[in-house]
């Protein structure tokens, strides 16, 4: 009976993951305050990963947050996102509209999106992606896990909270608009990707 009590107590501790305030580094000032206003105020103490990138050479400015959650919180968040998402996509969908889809963990350093010279490379997009909202390509090490798809993710559902085409930041703080889909030379995308099986949550806010 005593062992059962210890087991139940341990399970209770695991299900009640302690959380701490989400703290952004000073680099977040690169973005408008409203850019990440949908990110959670608190994240699990045990593991969270945050990147605030101002890169306009290889990719584009973005803020990504990754952490693990329990089944109950995953279910709650999924229900919430299903109600407010503008669109929902499966990470392996070949018709997904991915920004910087040409990048992967092996080739990203070969591209210069800050260059103003013409390139002869062609990065066409599938016709079936027309009308879809853009999502990020999580090509950076430690975020995705695969170079075979358009998003760098496997087993995720991507919920697009907001996405618009146009200039929403000083053009000097953005890449040159090359390698982007027709109609999305510049724009932004915000959303959440969830892998329910692994309990992984990724928040994104990308602008290009």
PDB file of C-alpha atoms in Angstrom:
ATOM      1  CA  UNK A   1       0.000   0.000   0.000  1.00  0.00           C
ATOM      2  CA  UNK A   2       2.895   2.325   0.844  1.00  0.00           C
ATOM      3  CA  UNK A   3       4.500   1.670  -2.554  1.00  0.00           C
ATOM      4  CA  UNK A   4       1.197   2.437  -4.292  1.00  0.00           C
ATOM      5  CA  UNK A   5       1.040   5.751  -2.458  1.00  0.00           C
ATOM      6  CA  UNK A   6       4.554   6.650  -3.587  1.00  0.00           C
ATOM      7  CA  UNK A   7       3.694   5.749  -7.184  1.00  0.00           C
ATOM      8  CA  UNK A   8       0.542   7.876  -7.156  1.00  0.00           C
ATOM      9  CA  UNK A   9       2.455  10.793  -5.669  1.00  0.00           C
ATOM     10  CA  UNK A  10       5.144  10.492  -8.362  1.00  0.00           C
ATOM     11  CA  UNK A  11       2.541  10.439 -11.124  1.00  0.00           C
ATOM     12  CA  UNK A  12       0.893  13.501  -9.632  1.00  0.00           C
ATOM     13  CA  UNK A  13       4.204  15.371  -9.698  1.00  0.00           C
ATOM     14  CA  UNK A  14       4.735  14.451 -13.345  1.00  0.00           C
ATOM     15  CA  UNK A  15       1.265  15.616 -14.316  1.00  0.00           C
ATOM     16  CA  UNK A  16       1.715  18.917 -12.455  1.00  0.00           C
ATOM     17  CA  UNK A  17       4.788  20.167 -14.289  1.00  0.00           C
ATOM     18  CA  UNK A  18       6.149  23.301 -12.682  1.00  0.00           C
ATOM     19  CA  UNK A  19       6.184  26.308 -14.995  1.00  0.00           C
ATOM     20  CA  UNK A  20       8.196  29.509 -15.097  1.00  0.00           C
ATOM     21  CA  UNK A  21       7.700  32.852 -16.824  1.00  0.00           C
ATOM     22  CA  UNK A  22       8.714  32.944 -20.485  1.00  0.00           C
ATOM     23  CA  UNK A  23      11.598  35.405 -20.710  1.00  0.00           C
ATOM     24  CA  UNK A  24      12.647  36.834 -24.080  1.00  0.00           C
ATOM     25  CA  UNK A  25      16.222  38.043 -24.705  1.00  0.00           C
ATOM     26  CA  UNK A  26      16.859  41.679 -25.627  1.00  0.00           C
ATOM     27  CA  UNK A  27      16.890  40.722 -29.326  1.00  0.00           C
ATOM     28  CA  UNK A  28      13.085  40.574 -29.183  1.00  0.00           C
ATOM     29  CA  UNK A  29      13.120  44.388 -29.543  1.00  0.00           C
ATOM     30  CA  UNK A  30      13.793  43.774 -33.249  1.00  0.00           C
ATOM     31  CA  UNK A  31      10.092  42.932 -33.549  1.00  0.00           C
ATOM     32  CA  UNK A  32       6.882  44.775 -32.792  1.00  0.00           C
ATOM     33  CA  UNK A  33       5.553  43.911 -29.335  1.00  0.00           C
ATOM     34  CA  UNK A  34       2.366  42.410 -30.802  1.00  0.00           C
ATOM     35  CA  UNK A  35       4.395  39.986 -32.930  1.00  0.00           C
ATOM     36  CA  UNK A  36       4.566  37.379 -30.160  1.00  0.00           C
ATOM     37  CA  UNK A  37       1.544  38.331 -28.059  1.00  0.00           C
ATOM     38  CA  UNK A  38       0.015  34.876 -28.583  1.00  0.00           C
ATOM     39  CA  UNK A  39       2.995  33.037 -27.072  1.00  0.00           C
ATOM     40  CA  UNK A  40       2.345  31.485 -23.642  1.00  0.00           C
ATOM     41  CA  UNK A  41       3.224  33.507 -20.561  1.00  0.00           C
ATOM     42  CA  UNK A  42       4.702  30.438 -18.853  1.00  0.00           C
ATOM     43  CA  UNK A  43       6.661  27.407 -20.039  1.00  0.00           C
ATOM     44  CA  UNK A  44       7.595  24.098 -18.354  1.00  0.00           C
ATOM     45  CA  UNK A  45      10.639  24.372 -16.111  1.00  0.00           C
ATOM     46  CA  UNK A  46      12.047  21.000 -17.205  1.00  0.00           C
ATOM     47  CA  UNK A  47      12.574  21.874 -20.877  1.00  0.00           C
ATOM     48  CA  UNK A  48      11.990  24.768 -23.225  1.00  0.00           C
ATOM     49  CA  UNK A  49      13.939  26.064 -26.195  1.00  0.00           C
ATOM     50  CA  UNK A  50      13.664  29.591 -27.580  1.00  0.00           C
ATOM     51  CA  UNK A  51      15.247  31.238 -30.595  1.00  0.00           C
ATOM     52  CA  UNK A  52      14.918  34.907 -31.542  1.00  0.00           C
ATOM     53  CA  UNK A  53      16.546  35.267 -34.960  1.00  0.00           C
ATOM     54  CA  UNK A  54      17.285  38.479 -36.848  1.00  0.00           C
ATOM     55  CA  UNK A  55      18.896  36.573 -39.728  1.00  0.00           C
ATOM     56  CA  UNK A  56      18.226  37.972 -43.209  1.00  0.00           C
ATOM     57  CA  UNK A  57      21.143  36.286 -44.941  1.00  0.00           C
ATOM     58  CA  UNK A  58      20.176  32.618 -45.023  1.00  0.00           C
ATOM     59  CA  UNK A  59      16.578  32.702 -43.806  1.00  0.00           C
ATOM     60  CA  UNK A  60      14.358  35.434 -42.330  1.00  0.00           C
ATOM     61  CA  UNK A  61      13.600  36.963 -38.911  1.00  0.00           C
ATOM     62  CA  UNK A  62      11.635  34.611 -36.679  1.00  0.00           C
ATOM     63  CA  UNK A  63      10.810  33.659 -33.114  1.00  0.00           C
ATOM     64  CA  UNK A  64      10.388  29.964 -32.260  1.00  0.00           C
ATOM     65  CA  UNK A  65       9.538  28.381 -28.935  1.00  0.00           C
ATOM     66  CA  UNK A  66       9.623  24.619 -28.282  1.00  0.00           C
ATOM     67  CA  UNK A  67       8.637  22.698 -25.154  1.00  0.00           C
ATOM     68  CA  UNK A  68       7.046  19.470 -23.911  1.00  0.00           C
ATOM     69  CA  UNK A  69       3.591  19.164 -22.353  1.00  0.00           C
ATOM     70  CA  UNK A  70       1.504  16.411 -20.758  1.00  0.00           C
ATOM     71  CA  UNK A  71      -1.444  14.763 -22.513  1.00  0.00           C
ATOM     72  CA  UNK A  72      -4.048  16.816 -20.673  1.00  0.00           C
ATOM     73  CA  UNK A  73      -2.478  20.144 -21.620  1.00  0.00           C
ATOM     74  CA  UNK A  74      -1.904  18.970 -25.204  1.00  0.00           C
ATOM     75  CA  UNK A  75      -5.607  18.102 -25.492  1.00  0.00           C
ATOM     76  CA  UNK A  76      -6.662  21.450 -24.034  1.00  0.00           C
ATOM     77  CA  UNK A  77      -4.378  23.414 -26.355  1.00  0.00           C
ATOM     78  CA  UNK A  78      -5.470  21.377 -29.379  1.00  0.00           C
ATOM     79  CA  UNK A  79      -9.149  22.123 -28.726  1.00  0.00           C
ATOM     80  CA  UNK A  80      -8.359  25.819 -28.327  1.00  0.00           C
ATOM     81  CA  UNK A  81      -6.388  25.953 -31.575  1.00  0.00           C
ATOM     82  CA  UNK A  82      -9.025  24.050 -33.538  1.00  0.00           C
ATOM     83  CA  UNK A  83     -11.455  26.855 -32.729  1.00  0.00           C
ATOM     84  CA  UNK A  84      -9.289  29.838 -33.621  1.00  0.00           C
ATOM     85  CA  UNK A  85      -6.907  28.609 -36.333  1.00  0.00           C
ATOM     86  CA  UNK A  86      -7.316  30.059 -39.827  1.00  0.00           C
ATOM     87  CA  UNK A  87      -6.018  26.816 -41.296  1.00  0.00           C
ATOM     88  CA  UNK A  88      -4.702  23.429 -40.203  1.00  0.00           C
ATOM     89  CA  UNK A  89      -2.052  21.393 -42.020  1.00  0.00           C
ATOM     90  CA  UNK A  90      -0.292  18.061 -41.595  1.00  0.00           C
ATOM     91  CA  UNK A  91       3.486  18.483 -41.459  1.00  0.00           C
ATOM     92  CA  UNK A  92       4.126  15.889 -44.200  1.00  0.00           C
ATOM     93  CA  UNK A  93       1.574  17.368 -46.642  1.00  0.00           C
ATOM     94  CA  UNK A  94       3.228  17.809 -50.053  1.00  0.00           C
ATOM     95  CA  UNK A  95       0.851  20.685 -50.825  1.00  0.00           C
ATOM     96  CA  UNK A  96       1.927  22.719 -47.819  1.00  0.00           C
ATOM     97  CA  UNK A  97       3.160  26.260 -48.535  1.00  0.00           C
ATOM     98  CA  UNK A  98       6.528  26.438 -46.799  1.00  0.00           C
ATOM     99  CA  UNK A  99       8.671  29.560 -46.529  1.00  0.00           C
ATOM    100  CA  UNK A 100      12.323  28.779 -47.282  1.00  0.00           C
ATOM    101  CA  UNK A 101      11.340  25.271 -48.332  1.00  0.00           C
ATOM    102  CA  UNK A 102      14.661  24.952 -50.165  1.00  0.00           C
ATOM    103  CA  UNK A 103      16.655  25.038 -46.924  1.00  0.00           C
ATOM    104  CA  UNK A 104      17.707  22.046 -44.842  1.00  0.00           C
ATOM    105  CA  UNK A 105      20.260  21.298 -42.146  1.00  0.00           C
ATOM    106  CA  UNK A 106      22.909  20.508 -44.787  1.00  0.00           C
ATOM    107  CA  UNK A 107      22.596  23.381 -47.295  1.00  0.00           C
ATOM    108  CA  UNK A 108      21.344  26.491 -45.457  1.00  0.00           C
ATOM    109  CA  UNK A 109      24.757  28.199 -45.423  1.00  0.00           C
ATOM    110  CA  UNK A 110      24.940  28.170 -49.234  1.00  0.00           C
ATOM    111  CA  UNK A 111      22.151  30.708 -49.715  1.00  0.00           C
ATOM    112  CA  UNK A 112      22.323  34.490 -49.391  1.00  0.00           C
ATOM    113  CA  UNK A 113      18.847  36.001 -49.196  1.00  0.00           C
ATOM    114  CA  UNK A 114      20.363  39.400 -48.485  1.00  0.00           C
ATOM    115  CA  UNK A 115      21.992  39.501 -51.898  1.00  0.00           C
ATOM    116  CA  UNK A 116      20.565  42.026 -54.368  1.00  0.00           C
ATOM    117  CA  UNK A 117      22.040  40.252 -57.399  1.00  0.00           C
ATOM    118  CA  UNK A 118      19.901  38.100 -59.654  1.00  0.00           C
ATOM    119  CA  UNK A 119      19.986  34.336 -59.176  1.00  0.00           C
ATOM    120  CA  UNK A 120      19.387  31.734 -61.859  1.00  0.00           C
ATOM    121  CA  UNK A 121      18.112  29.149 -59.413  1.00  0.00           C
ATOM    122  CA  UNK A 122      14.432  28.247 -59.643  1.00  0.00           C
ATOM    123  CA  UNK A 123      12.469  27.222 -56.558  1.00  0.00           C
ATOM    124  CA  UNK A 124       8.980  26.515 -57.849  1.00  0.00           C
ATOM    125  CA  UNK A 125       6.041  25.600 -55.629  1.00  0.00           C
ATOM    126  CA  UNK A 126       3.434  22.882 -56.105  1.00  0.00           C
ATOM    127  CA  UNK A 127       0.258  24.145 -57.771  1.00  0.00           C
ATOM    128  CA  UNK A 128      -1.793  22.404 -55.092  1.00  0.00           C
ATOM    129  CA  UNK A 129      -0.347  24.797 -52.500  1.00  0.00           C
ATOM    130  CA  UNK A 130      -2.118  27.768 -54.081  1.00  0.00           C
ATOM    131  CA  UNK A 131      -4.513  29.374 -51.620  1.00  0.00           C
ATOM    132  CA  UNK A 132      -2.785  27.898 -48.584  1.00  0.00           C
ATOM    133  CA  UNK A 133      -1.279  29.989 -45.809  1.00  0.00           C
ATOM    134  CA  UNK A 134       2.516  29.842 -45.461  1.00  0.00           C
ATOM    135  CA  UNK A 135       4.212  28.042 -42.573  1.00  0.00           C
ATOM    136  CA  UNK A 136       7.892  27.880 -41.558  1.00  0.00           C
ATOM    137  CA  UNK A 137      10.457  25.316 -42.550  1.00  0.00           C
ATOM    138  CA  UNK A 138      12.044  24.228 -39.261  1.00  0.00           C
ATOM    139  CA  UNK A 139      15.337  23.337 -40.909  1.00  0.00           C
ATOM    140  CA  UNK A 140      17.570  24.406 -38.025  1.00  0.00           C
ATOM    141  CA  UNK A 141      19.168  21.665 -35.938  1.00  0.00           C
ATOM    142  CA  UNK A 142      17.186  20.752 -32.843  1.00  0.00           C
ATOM    143  CA  UNK A 143      13.853  21.964 -34.162  1.00  0.00           C
ATOM    144  CA  UNK A 144      12.595  19.648 -36.841  1.00  0.00           C
ATOM    145  CA  UNK A 145      14.357  16.354 -37.256  1.00  0.00           C
ATOM    146  CA  UNK A 146      14.027  15.582 -40.959  1.00  0.00           C
ATOM    147  CA  UNK A 147      15.249  17.048 -44.242  1.00  0.00           C
ATOM    148  CA  UNK A 148      12.843  15.044 -46.384  1.00  0.00           C
ATOM    149  CA  UNK A 149       9.720  17.219 -46.149  1.00  0.00           C
ATOM    150  CA  UNK A 150       8.686  20.837 -46.604  1.00  0.00           C
ATOM    151  CA  UNK A 151       8.478  21.749 -42.921  1.00  0.00           C
ATOM    152  CA  UNK A 152      11.337  19.814 -41.306  1.00  0.00           C
ATOM    153  CA  UNK A 153       8.741  18.185 -39.046  1.00  0.00           C
ATOM    154  CA  UNK A 154       7.247  14.698 -38.782  1.00  0.00           C
ATOM    155  CA  UNK A 155       4.042  13.785 -36.979  1.00  0.00           C
ATOM    156  CA  UNK A 156       2.886  17.348 -36.356  1.00  0.00           C
ATOM    157  CA  UNK A 157      -0.327  19.252 -36.937  1.00  0.00           C
ATOM    158  CA  UNK A 158       0.313  22.902 -37.781  1.00  0.00           C
ATOM    159  CA  UNK A 159      -2.293  25.467 -36.724  1.00  0.00           C
ATOM    160  CA  UNK A 160      -1.988  28.815 -38.524  1.00  0.00           C
ATOM    161  CA  UNK A 161      -3.298  31.522 -36.211  1.00  0.00           C
ATOM    162  CA  UNK A 162      -2.595  34.418 -38.568  1.00  0.00           C
ATOM    163  CA  UNK A 163      -0.809  35.041 -41.862  1.00  0.00           C
ATOM    164  CA  UNK A 164      -0.803  38.031 -44.187  1.00  0.00           C
ATOM    165  CA  UNK A 165       1.044  39.064 -47.320  1.00  0.00           C
ATOM    166  CA  UNK A 166       2.807  42.428 -47.487  1.00  0.00           C
ATOM    167  CA  UNK A 167       5.470  44.520 -45.793  1.00  0.00           C
ATOM    168  CA  UNK A 168       4.988  44.666 -42.024  1.00  0.00           C
ATOM    169  CA  UNK A 169       8.513  45.704 -41.053  1.00  0.00           C
ATOM    170  CA  UNK A 170      11.146  48.115 -42.337  1.00  0.00           C
ATOM    171  CA  UNK A 171      12.452  46.541 -45.564  1.00  0.00           C
ATOM    172  CA  UNK A 172      16.057  46.968 -44.378  1.00  0.00           C
ATOM    173  CA  UNK A 173      15.298  44.464 -41.608  1.00  0.00           C
ATOM    174  CA  UNK A 174      13.954  41.864 -44.062  1.00  0.00           C
ATOM    175  CA  UNK A 175      15.525  39.565 -46.692  1.00  0.00           C
ATOM    176  CA  UNK A 176      15.225  40.293 -50.404  1.00  0.00           C
ATOM    177  CA  UNK A 177      12.010  38.343 -50.990  1.00  0.00           C
ATOM    178  CA  UNK A 178      13.595  35.724 -53.242  1.00  0.00           C
ATOM    179  CA  UNK A 179      12.744  32.013 -53.008  1.00  0.00           C
ATOM    180  CA  UNK A 180       9.260  32.859 -51.676  1.00  0.00           C
ATOM    181  CA  UNK A 181       5.883  31.762 -53.113  1.00  0.00           C
ATOM    182  CA  UNK A 182       3.971  33.867 -55.620  1.00  0.00           C
ATOM    183  CA  UNK A 183       1.878  36.411 -53.764  1.00  0.00           C
ATOM    184  CA  UNK A 184       4.012  36.039 -50.642  1.00  0.00           C
ATOM    185  CA  UNK A 185       7.186  37.947 -51.541  1.00  0.00           C
ATOM    186  CA  UNK A 186       6.906  39.484 -48.098  1.00  0.00           C
ATOM    187  CA  UNK A 187       4.570  38.694 -45.236  1.00  0.00           C
ATOM    188  CA  UNK A 188       4.265  37.010 -41.879  1.00  0.00           C
ATOM    189  CA  UNK A 189       2.969  33.771 -40.385  1.00  0.00           C
ATOM    190  CA  UNK A 190       2.064  32.928 -36.790  1.00  0.00           C
ATOM    191  CA  UNK A 191       0.955  29.622 -35.373  1.00  0.00           C
ATOM    192  CA  UNK A 192       1.495  26.532 -33.279  1.00  0.00           C
ATOM    193  CA  UNK A 193       2.705  23.050 -34.272  1.00  0.00           C
ATOM    194  CA  UNK A 194       1.802  20.082 -32.067  1.00  0.00           C
ATOM    195  CA  UNK A 195       3.068  16.517 -32.000  1.00  0.00           C
ATOM    196  CA  UNK A 196       0.511  14.815 -29.753  1.00  0.00           C
ATOM    197  CA  UNK A 197       2.343  11.482 -29.645  1.00  0.00           C
ATOM    198  CA  UNK A 198       5.585  13.005 -28.385  1.00  0.00           C
ATOM    199  CA  UNK A 199       3.965  15.832 -26.427  1.00  0.00           C
ATOM    200  CA  UNK A 200       5.912  18.541 -28.276  1.00  0.00           C
ATOM    201  CA  UNK A 201       4.599  22.064 -28.819  1.00  0.00           C
ATOM    202  CA  UNK A 202       6.252  24.621 -31.123  1.00  0.00           C
ATOM    203  CA  UNK A 203       5.108  28.236 -31.318  1.00  0.00           C
ATOM    204  CA  UNK A 204       6.248  30.231 -34.330  1.00  0.00           C
ATOM    205  CA  UNK A 205       6.185  33.845 -35.491  1.00  0.00           C
ATOM    206  CA  UNK A 206       7.977  34.414 -38.820  1.00  0.00           C
ATOM    207  CA  UNK A 207       8.301  37.543 -40.940  1.00  0.00           C
ATOM    208  CA  UNK A 208      10.041  37.925 -44.289  1.00  0.00           C
TER     209      UNK A 208
END
